[in-house]
XYZ file of C-alpha atoms in Angstrom:
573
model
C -24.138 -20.075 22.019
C -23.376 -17.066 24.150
C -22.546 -17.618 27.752
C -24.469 -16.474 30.389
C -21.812 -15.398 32.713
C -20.417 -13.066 29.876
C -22.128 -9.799 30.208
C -22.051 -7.380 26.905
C -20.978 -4.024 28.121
C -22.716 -1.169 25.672
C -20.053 2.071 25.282
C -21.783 4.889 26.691
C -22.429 7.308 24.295
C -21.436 10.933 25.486
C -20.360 14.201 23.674
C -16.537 12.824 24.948
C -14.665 11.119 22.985
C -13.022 8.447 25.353
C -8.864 8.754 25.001
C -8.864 11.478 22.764
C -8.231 15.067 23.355
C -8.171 18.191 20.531
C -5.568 20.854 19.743
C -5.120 22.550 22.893
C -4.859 19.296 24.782
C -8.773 19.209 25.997
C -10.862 16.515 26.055
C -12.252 15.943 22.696
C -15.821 16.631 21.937
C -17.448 14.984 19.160
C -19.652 17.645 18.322
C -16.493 19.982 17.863
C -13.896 17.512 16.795
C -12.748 14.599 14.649
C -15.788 12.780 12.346
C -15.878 13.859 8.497
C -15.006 17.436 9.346
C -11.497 16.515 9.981
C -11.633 13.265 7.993
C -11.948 15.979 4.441
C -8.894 17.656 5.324
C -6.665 14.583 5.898
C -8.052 13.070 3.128
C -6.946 16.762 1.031
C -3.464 15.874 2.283
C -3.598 12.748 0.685
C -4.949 13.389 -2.668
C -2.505 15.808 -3.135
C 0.355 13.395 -2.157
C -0.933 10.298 -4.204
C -0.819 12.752 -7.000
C 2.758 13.921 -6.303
C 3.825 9.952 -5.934
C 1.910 8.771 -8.944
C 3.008 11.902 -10.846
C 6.504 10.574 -10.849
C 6.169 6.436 -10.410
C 3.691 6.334 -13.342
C 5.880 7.673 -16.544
C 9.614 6.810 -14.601
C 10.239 4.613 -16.660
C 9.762 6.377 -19.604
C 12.473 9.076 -18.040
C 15.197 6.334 -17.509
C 14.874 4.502 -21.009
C 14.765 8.138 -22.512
C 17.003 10.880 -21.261
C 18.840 8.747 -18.813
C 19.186 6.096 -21.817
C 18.818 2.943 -19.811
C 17.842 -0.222 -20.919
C 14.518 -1.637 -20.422
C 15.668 -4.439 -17.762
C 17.666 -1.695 -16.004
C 15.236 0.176 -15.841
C 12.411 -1.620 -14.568
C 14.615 -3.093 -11.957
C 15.172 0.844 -10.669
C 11.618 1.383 -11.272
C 11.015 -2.208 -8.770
C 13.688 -1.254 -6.460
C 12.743 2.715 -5.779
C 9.114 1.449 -5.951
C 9.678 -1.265 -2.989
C 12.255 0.740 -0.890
C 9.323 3.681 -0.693
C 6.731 1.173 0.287
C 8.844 -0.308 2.770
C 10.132 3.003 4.475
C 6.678 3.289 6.119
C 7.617 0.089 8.529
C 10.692 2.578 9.809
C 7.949 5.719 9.335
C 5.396 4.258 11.074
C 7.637 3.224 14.381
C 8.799 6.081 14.430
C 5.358 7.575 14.725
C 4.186 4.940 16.811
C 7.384 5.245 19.280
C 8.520 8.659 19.689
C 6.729 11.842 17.501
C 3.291 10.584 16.658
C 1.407 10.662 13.683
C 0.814 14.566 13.444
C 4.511 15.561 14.096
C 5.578 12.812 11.400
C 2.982 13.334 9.250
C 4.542 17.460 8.825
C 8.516 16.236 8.720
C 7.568 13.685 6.765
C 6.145 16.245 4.217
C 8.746 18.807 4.171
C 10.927 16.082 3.246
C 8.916 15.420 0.719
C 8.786 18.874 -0.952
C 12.816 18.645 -0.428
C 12.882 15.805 -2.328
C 10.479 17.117 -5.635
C 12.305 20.585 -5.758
C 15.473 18.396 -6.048
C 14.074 16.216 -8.863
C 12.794 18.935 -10.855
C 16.238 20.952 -10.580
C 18.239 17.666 -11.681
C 16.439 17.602 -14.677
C 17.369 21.243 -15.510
C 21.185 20.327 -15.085
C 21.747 19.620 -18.672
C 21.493 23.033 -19.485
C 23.560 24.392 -16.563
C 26.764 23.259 -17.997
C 28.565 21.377 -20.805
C 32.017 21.148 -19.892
C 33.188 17.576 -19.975
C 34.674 15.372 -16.929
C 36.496 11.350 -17.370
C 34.448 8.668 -15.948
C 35.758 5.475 -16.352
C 38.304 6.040 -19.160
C 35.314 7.782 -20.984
C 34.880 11.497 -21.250
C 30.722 12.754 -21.047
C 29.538 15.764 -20.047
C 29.619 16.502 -16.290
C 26.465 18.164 -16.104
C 24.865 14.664 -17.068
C 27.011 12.741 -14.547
C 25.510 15.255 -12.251
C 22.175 15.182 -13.220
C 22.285 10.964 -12.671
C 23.678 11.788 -9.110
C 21.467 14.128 -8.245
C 18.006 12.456 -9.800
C 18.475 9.147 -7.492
C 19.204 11.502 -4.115
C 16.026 13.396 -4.921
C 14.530 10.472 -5.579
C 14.956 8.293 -2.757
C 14.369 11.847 -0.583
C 11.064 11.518 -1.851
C 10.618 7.852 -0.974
C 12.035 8.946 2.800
C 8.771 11.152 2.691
C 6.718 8.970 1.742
C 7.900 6.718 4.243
C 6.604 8.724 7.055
C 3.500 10.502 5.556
C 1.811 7.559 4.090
C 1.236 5.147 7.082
C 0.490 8.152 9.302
C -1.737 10.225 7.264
C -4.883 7.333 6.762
C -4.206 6.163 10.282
C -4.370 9.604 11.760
C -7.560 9.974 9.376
C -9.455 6.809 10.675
C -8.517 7.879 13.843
C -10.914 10.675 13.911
C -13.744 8.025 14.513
C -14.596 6.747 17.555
C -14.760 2.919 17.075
C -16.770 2.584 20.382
C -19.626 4.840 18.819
C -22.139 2.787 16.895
C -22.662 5.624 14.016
C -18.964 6.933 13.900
C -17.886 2.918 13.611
C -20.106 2.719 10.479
C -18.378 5.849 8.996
C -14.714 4.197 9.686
C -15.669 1.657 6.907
C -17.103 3.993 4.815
C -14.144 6.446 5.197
C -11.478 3.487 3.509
C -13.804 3.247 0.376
C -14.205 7.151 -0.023
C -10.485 8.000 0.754
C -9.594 5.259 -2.011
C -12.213 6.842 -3.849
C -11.049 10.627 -3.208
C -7.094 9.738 -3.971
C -7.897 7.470 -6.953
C -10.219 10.192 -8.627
C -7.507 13.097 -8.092
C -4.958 11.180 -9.849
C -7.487 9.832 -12.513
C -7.687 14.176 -13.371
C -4.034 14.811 -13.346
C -1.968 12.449 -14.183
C -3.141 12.426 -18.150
C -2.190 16.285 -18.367
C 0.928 15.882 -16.384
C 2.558 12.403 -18.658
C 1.711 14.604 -21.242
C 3.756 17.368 -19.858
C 6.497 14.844 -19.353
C 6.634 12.925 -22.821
C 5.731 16.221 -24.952
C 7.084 19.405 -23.328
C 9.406 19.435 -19.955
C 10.635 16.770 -17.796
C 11.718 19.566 -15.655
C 8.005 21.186 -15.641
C 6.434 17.628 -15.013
C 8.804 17.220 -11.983
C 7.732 20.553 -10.585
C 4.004 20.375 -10.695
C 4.321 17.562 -8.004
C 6.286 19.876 -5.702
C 3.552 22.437 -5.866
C 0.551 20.197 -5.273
C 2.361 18.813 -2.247
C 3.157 22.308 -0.772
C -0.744 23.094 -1.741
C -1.462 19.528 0.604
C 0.701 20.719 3.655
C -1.390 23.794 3.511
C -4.751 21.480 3.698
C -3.224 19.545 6.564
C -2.747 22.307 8.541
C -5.928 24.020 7.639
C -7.716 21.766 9.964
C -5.385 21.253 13.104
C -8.280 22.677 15.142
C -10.930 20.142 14.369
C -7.983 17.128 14.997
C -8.673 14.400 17.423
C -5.651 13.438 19.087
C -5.022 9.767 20.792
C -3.593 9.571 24.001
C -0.944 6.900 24.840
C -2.537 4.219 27.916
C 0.656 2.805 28.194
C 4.067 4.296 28.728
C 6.009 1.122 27.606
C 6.330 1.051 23.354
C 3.942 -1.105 22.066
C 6.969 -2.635 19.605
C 9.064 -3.342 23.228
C 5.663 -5.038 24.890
C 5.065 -7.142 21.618
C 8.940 -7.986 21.826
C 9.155 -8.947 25.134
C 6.303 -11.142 24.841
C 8.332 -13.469 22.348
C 11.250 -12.966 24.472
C 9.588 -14.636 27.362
C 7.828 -17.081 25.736
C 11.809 -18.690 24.102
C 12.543 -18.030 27.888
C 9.943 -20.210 29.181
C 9.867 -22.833 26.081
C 10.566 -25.590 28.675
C 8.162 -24.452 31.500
C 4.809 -26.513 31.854
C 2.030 -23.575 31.945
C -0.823 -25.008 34.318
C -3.842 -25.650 32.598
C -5.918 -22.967 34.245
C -3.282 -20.488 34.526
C -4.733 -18.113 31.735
C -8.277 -18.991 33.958
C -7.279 -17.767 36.826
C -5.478 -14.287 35.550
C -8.294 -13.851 33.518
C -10.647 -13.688 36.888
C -13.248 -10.884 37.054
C -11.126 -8.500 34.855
C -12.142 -7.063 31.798
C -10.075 -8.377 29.157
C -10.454 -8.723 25.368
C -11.841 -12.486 24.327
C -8.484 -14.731 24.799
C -8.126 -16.929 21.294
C -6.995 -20.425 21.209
C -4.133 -19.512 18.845
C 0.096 -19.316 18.963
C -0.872 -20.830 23.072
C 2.972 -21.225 23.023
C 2.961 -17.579 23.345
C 0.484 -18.178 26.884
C 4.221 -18.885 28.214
C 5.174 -15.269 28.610
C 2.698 -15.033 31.317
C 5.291 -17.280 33.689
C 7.221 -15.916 35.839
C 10.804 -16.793 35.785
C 12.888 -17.885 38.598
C 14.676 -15.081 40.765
C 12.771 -12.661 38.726
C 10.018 -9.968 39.973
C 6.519 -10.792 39.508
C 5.774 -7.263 37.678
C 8.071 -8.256 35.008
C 6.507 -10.766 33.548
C 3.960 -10.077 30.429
C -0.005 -9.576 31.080
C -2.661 -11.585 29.106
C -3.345 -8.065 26.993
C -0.078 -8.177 26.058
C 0.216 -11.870 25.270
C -2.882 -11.368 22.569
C -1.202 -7.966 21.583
C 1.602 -10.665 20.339
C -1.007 -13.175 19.013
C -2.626 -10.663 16.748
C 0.351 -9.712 15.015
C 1.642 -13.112 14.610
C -2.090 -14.130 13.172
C -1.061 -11.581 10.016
C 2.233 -12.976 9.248
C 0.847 -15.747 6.958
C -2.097 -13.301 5.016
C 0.614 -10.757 4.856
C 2.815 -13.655 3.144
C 0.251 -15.172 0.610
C -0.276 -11.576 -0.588
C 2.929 -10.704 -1.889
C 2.058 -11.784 -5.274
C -0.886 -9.463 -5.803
C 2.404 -6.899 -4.714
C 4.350 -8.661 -7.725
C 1.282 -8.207 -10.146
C 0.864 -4.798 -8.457
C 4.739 -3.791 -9.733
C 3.690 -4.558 -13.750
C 1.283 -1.393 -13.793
C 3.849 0.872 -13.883
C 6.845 -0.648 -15.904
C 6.047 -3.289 -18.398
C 2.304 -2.224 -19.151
C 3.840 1.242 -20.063
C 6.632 -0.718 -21.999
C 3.687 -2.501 -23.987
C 1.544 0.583 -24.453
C 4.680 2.605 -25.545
C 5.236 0.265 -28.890
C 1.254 0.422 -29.962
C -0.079 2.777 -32.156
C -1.141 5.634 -30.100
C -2.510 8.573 -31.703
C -5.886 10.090 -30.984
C -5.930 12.718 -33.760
C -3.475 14.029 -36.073
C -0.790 15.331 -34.535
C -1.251 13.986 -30.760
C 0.024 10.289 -29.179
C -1.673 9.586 -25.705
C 1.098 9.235 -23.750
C 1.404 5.654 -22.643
C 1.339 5.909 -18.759
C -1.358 8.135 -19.054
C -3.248 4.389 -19.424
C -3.336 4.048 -15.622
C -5.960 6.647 -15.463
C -8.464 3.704 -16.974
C -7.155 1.659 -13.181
C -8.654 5.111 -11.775
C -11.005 5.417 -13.639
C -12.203 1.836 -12.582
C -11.753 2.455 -9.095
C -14.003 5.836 -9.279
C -16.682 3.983 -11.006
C -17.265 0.973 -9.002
C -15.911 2.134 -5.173
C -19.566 4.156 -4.658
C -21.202 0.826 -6.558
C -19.189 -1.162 -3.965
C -19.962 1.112 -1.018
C -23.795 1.810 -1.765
C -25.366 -0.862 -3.713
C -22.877 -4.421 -3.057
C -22.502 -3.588 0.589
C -26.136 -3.328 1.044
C -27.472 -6.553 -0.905
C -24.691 -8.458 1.164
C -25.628 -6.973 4.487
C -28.988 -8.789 3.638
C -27.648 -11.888 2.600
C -24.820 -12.331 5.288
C -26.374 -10.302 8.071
C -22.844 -8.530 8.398
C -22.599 -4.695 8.599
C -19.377 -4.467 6.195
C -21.436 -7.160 3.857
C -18.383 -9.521 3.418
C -15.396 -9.869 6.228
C -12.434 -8.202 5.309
C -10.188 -11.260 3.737
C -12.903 -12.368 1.757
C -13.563 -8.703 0.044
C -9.143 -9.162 -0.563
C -9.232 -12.460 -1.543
C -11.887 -11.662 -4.000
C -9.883 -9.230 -5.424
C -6.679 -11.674 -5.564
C -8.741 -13.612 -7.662
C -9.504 -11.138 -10.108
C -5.589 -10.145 -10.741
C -5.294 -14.182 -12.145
C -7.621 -12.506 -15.074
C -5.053 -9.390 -15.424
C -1.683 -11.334 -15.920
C -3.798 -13.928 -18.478
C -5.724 -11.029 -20.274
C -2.105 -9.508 -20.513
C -0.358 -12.186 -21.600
C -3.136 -12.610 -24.333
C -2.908 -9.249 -25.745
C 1.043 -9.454 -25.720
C 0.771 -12.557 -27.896
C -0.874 -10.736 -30.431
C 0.417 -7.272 -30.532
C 4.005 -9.625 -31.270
C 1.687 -11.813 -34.170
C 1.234 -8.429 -35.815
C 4.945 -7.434 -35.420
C 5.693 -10.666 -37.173
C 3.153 -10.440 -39.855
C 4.072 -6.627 -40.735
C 7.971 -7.622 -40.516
C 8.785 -5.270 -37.554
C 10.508 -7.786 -35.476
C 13.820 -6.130 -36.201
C 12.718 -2.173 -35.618
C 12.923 -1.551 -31.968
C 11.235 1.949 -32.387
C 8.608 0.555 -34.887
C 5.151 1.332 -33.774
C 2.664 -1.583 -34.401
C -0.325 -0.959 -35.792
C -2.173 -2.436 -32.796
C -4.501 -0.205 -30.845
C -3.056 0.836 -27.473
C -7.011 0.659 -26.379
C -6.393 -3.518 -26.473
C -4.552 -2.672 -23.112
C -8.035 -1.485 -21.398
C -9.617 -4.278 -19.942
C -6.286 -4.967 -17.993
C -6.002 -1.896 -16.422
C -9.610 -1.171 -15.590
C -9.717 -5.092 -13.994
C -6.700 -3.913 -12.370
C -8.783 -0.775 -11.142
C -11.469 -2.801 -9.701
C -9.666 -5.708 -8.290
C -7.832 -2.544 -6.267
C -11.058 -1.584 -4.807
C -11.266 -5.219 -3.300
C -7.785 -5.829 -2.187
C -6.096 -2.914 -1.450
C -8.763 -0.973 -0.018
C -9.480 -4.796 2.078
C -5.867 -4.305 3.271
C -5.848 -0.997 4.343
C -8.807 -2.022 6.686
C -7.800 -4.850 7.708
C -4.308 -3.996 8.942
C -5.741 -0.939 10.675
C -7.932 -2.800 12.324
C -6.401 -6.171 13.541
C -3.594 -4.951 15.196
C -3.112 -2.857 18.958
C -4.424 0.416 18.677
C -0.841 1.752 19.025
C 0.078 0.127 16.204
C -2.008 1.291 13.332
C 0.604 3.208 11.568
C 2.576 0.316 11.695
C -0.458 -1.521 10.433
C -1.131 0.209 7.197
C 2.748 0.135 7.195
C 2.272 -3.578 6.664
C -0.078 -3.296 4.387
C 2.143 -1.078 2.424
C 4.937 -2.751 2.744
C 3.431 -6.053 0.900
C 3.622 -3.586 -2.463
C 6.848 -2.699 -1.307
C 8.455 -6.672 -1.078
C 6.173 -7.470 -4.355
C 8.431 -5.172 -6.097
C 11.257 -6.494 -4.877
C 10.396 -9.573 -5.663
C 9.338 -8.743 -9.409
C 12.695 -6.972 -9.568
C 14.620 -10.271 -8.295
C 12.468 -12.347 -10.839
C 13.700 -9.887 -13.729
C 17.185 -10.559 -13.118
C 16.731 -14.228 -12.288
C 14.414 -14.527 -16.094
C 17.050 -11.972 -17.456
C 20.211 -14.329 -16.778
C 18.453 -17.344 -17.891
C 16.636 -16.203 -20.561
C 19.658 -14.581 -22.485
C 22.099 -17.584 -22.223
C 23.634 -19.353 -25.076
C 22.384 -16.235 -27.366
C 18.988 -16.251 -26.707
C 16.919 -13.145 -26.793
C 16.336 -12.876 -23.809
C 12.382 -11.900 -22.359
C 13.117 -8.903 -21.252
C 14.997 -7.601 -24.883
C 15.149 -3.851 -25.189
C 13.659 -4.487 -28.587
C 10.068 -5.213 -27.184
C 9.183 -6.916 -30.538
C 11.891 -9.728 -29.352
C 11.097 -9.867 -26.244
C 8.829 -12.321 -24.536
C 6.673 -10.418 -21.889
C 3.946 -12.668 -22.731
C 6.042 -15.584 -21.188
C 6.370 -13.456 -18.233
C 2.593 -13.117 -17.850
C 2.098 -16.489 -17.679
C 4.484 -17.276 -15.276
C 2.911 -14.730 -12.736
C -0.403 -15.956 -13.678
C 0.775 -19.217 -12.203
C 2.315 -18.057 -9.209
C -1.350 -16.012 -8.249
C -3.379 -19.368 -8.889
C -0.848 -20.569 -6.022
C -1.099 -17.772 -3.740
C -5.090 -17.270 -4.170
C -5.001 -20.913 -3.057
C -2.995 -20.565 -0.094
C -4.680 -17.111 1.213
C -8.081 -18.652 1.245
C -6.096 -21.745 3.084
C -5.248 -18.765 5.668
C -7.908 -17.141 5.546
C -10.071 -19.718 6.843
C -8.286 -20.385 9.770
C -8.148 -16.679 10.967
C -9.392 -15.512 14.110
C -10.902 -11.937 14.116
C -9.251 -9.217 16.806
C -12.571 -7.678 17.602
C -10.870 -5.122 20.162
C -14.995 -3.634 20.428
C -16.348 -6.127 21.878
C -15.472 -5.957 26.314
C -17.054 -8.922 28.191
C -16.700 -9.139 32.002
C -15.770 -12.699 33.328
C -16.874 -14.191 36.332
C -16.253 -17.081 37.960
């Protein structure tokens, strides 16, 4: 029941955009400015970049078991641990963004040190053929070009995960920030925007990356590292195409957000022992206009005290204080969804590995490459985001009366629910591609290829492709939204970041199986010959661990309380 001292205050609806000026520094008018007309070009930048990234996560696996010659576990762990450090760099990207350059600034460096980064990858697999004289490493003699080339791959490599770092958080936050939240029509959009950029950057890589794994596996690593460097020079361009039509957010506050969210913890340890007065938070709250105060983390309300022989101006303000509260109200959805991260980390390393041992070819005379699979997860996500967006969103809008259709954690938890069916689907189909090894006596042939059709790997990619259309597109909206507006590159940070620990943590399970697996003799699961290896056990052991963390999320889930930062109420006494 709505209280009748609580009056509604409707944004009034100008051709201003409130707190956000263009490229000369001007007041931004949204006639001129910001909306889909600068959403197309940010969204450009980002096609181009997802294309560049997936270009060289999707087949690296295939480049370290081949000409770098590691061994599967070896190199799935790299895969895991390059694949986690570049989705964690955006929590370092996005302060900086956030703190000191903003998002356009970062978004640019970030980029140039991105195009560093693929130059230097494609050159490292041209050193080979630079020079064959040979050097001593460790008592053995190989040729130094090679040693080289190792050297130089992971710099380049990492380089390009430092440019991710900063250009990924920043470029969808700067894009969603083109639309006035406090504008009924452009607040619509905003929602609509997540599913079409996922849409947009999904269906680029769905038309490259076939033709470019192919490039890789059949003609030139070297060629396949260099288209990536060109289509990210080509999405620089794009970017700053449409500088003129930018809408630019203005700071309210000259204090960082991270040191007002800091302090706010500070002073609550501070003031653990202090009684706060039951209508303390009342009586600050008094005829201003505030955001609606949540019952929540009240042990945080303590910040608001003032300690002894300390001024009054020092102490935290009640927007502050829920500043602190929303962040802390993530910690536990951001924790119960690191195993969709660890299912997340399989795509690109052991569903290759799978696909790479099946029989592959199309027509005499041509294999599909088997990364070139994860075009089916795009292809998914192309088909069903505009059935999502313009035929499920509008039946639920009847049904729940909502405008999104579904909240945001249940459109992610529906889609953690669907990965359960990935790992068990995957674990079924790895159980009999090894029956057939067995029954055609290819156990012992490591580069056998069993006659098993690499199409049996289908339904787990495309489930993969739409369960990405629920979760991660759920994320990205959800972490934008629920957190300060000065935070929203650190928000999709987060929600970047929970990829980025989920391959860690796949990479820590690897070696944990890995040593236990292989003791006493044992084969162990993760054998480089795939035919004695046991990937299927490892399927059922992350099926497991999603059952328990789609049970906790919803546990979460139901106990969260929205950050609706739209909705301004005046309080009176």
């Amino acid at each position: 029941m709505e209280n009748p001292n609580e009056v509604s205050l409707e944004p009034e609806l100008t051709d201003l955009v409130d707190g956000a000026v263009d490229y000369s520094g001007q007041p931004a008018v949204r006639s001129k400015s910001g909306y889909w007309r600068s959403a197309w070009f940010i969204i450009g930048v980002e096609v181009t970049e997802r294309m560049s990234f997936y270009g060289i996560q999707g087949n690296l696996i295939s480049y370290l078991t081949g000409p770098l010659k590691q061994t599967t576990a070896s190199a799935a762990k790299n895969v895991n641990i390059w694949a986690g450090t570049a989705s964690l760099l955006p929590l370092l990207g996005a302060f900086v963004a956030d703190s000191f350059l903003g998002r356009y600034r970062t978004i640019i460096i970030a980029s140039l040190i991105y195009i560093l980064g693929l130059g230097l990858l494609a050159l490292s697999a041209m050193l080979p053929s630079l020079t064959k004289t040979k050097c001593q490493v460790d008592s053995k003699f190989i040729l130094c070009s090679q040693h080289s080339q190792v050297i130089l791959f992971f710099v380049s490599l990492y380089l390009v995960a430092i440019g991710q770092g900063g250009h990924k958080p920043c470029v969808q936050a700067f894009g969603a920030d083109q639309f006035d939240e406090k504008h009924p029509k452009e607040h619509r959009a905003r929602s609509s925007f997540f599913n079409w950029w996922f849409f947009t950057m999904v269906g680029g890589c769905a038309a490259t990356l076939f033709i470019l794994n192919y490039i890789q596996d059949n003609y030139s690593w070297v060629l396949g590292f260099g288209i990536p460097c060109v289509m990210m020079i080509v999405g620089l361009f794009v970017f700053l195409l449409g500088t003129m039509t930018y809408r630019f957010n203005i700071k309210g506050n000259d204090k960082s957000p991270f040191l007002r969210i800091c302090r706010v913890f500070v002073a609550a340890i501070r003031n653990w022992q202090n009684t706060l007065p039951s209508t303390y938070i009342e009586e600050e709250c008094a005829g201003m206009l505030h955001h609606q105060s949540s019952d929540q983390f009240n042990f945080l309300n303590k910040a608001l005290l003032t300690p002894k022989g300390s001024k009054e101006e020092n102490n935290c303000s009640i927007g502050e204080v829920e500043e602190a509260k929303a962040i802390l109200r993530l910690v536990p959805i951001w924790t119960t969804c690191l195993v969709y991260g660890i299912v997340f980390a399989q795509v690109f390393t052991f569903f290759t590995k799978q696909g790479k041992s099946m029989e592959r070819t199309i027509f005499p005379g041509f294999d599909i490459p088997p990364a070139s699979l994860q075009t089916i997860n795009s292809l998914a996500v192309v088909l069903f985001s505009p059935i999502y967006d313009r035929i499920f969103v509008p039946i639920a809008r009847a049904i729940t009366g909502k405008p999104s259709g579904i909240t945001m954690l249940q459109r992610i938890g529906t889609g953690i629910f669907i990965s359960i069916f990935i790992v068990v689907f995957a674990a079924f189909v790895e159980i009999k591609r090894l029956k057939i090894a067995h029954e055609y006596g290819l156990v012992d042939d490591p580069n056998s290829t069993v006659p098993m059709s690499i199409w049996w790997l289908i339904p787990q990619y495309f489930l993969f492709g739409v369960s990405e259309v629920f979760t991660m597109v759920g994320l990205q909206e959800f972490f934008y939204d629920q957190v300060p507006n000065e935070l929203r590159s650190m928000g999709l940070a987060l929600y970047l970041s929970i990829v980025g620990v989920g391959s860690f943590l796949s990479s820590f399970l690897i070696s944990m199986i890995e040593n236990l697996s292989s003791k006493d003799g044992h084969e162990s699961w993760f054998s480089d010959n795939i035919n004695k290896a046991h990937l299927d056990y490892f399927y059922w052991l992350l099926s497991g661990l999603s059952v328990v963390g789609f049970t906790l999320f919803i546990y979460f889930s139901k106990s969260y309380i929205y950050n609706h930062k739209g909705i301004i109420k005046i309080v009176t006494r």
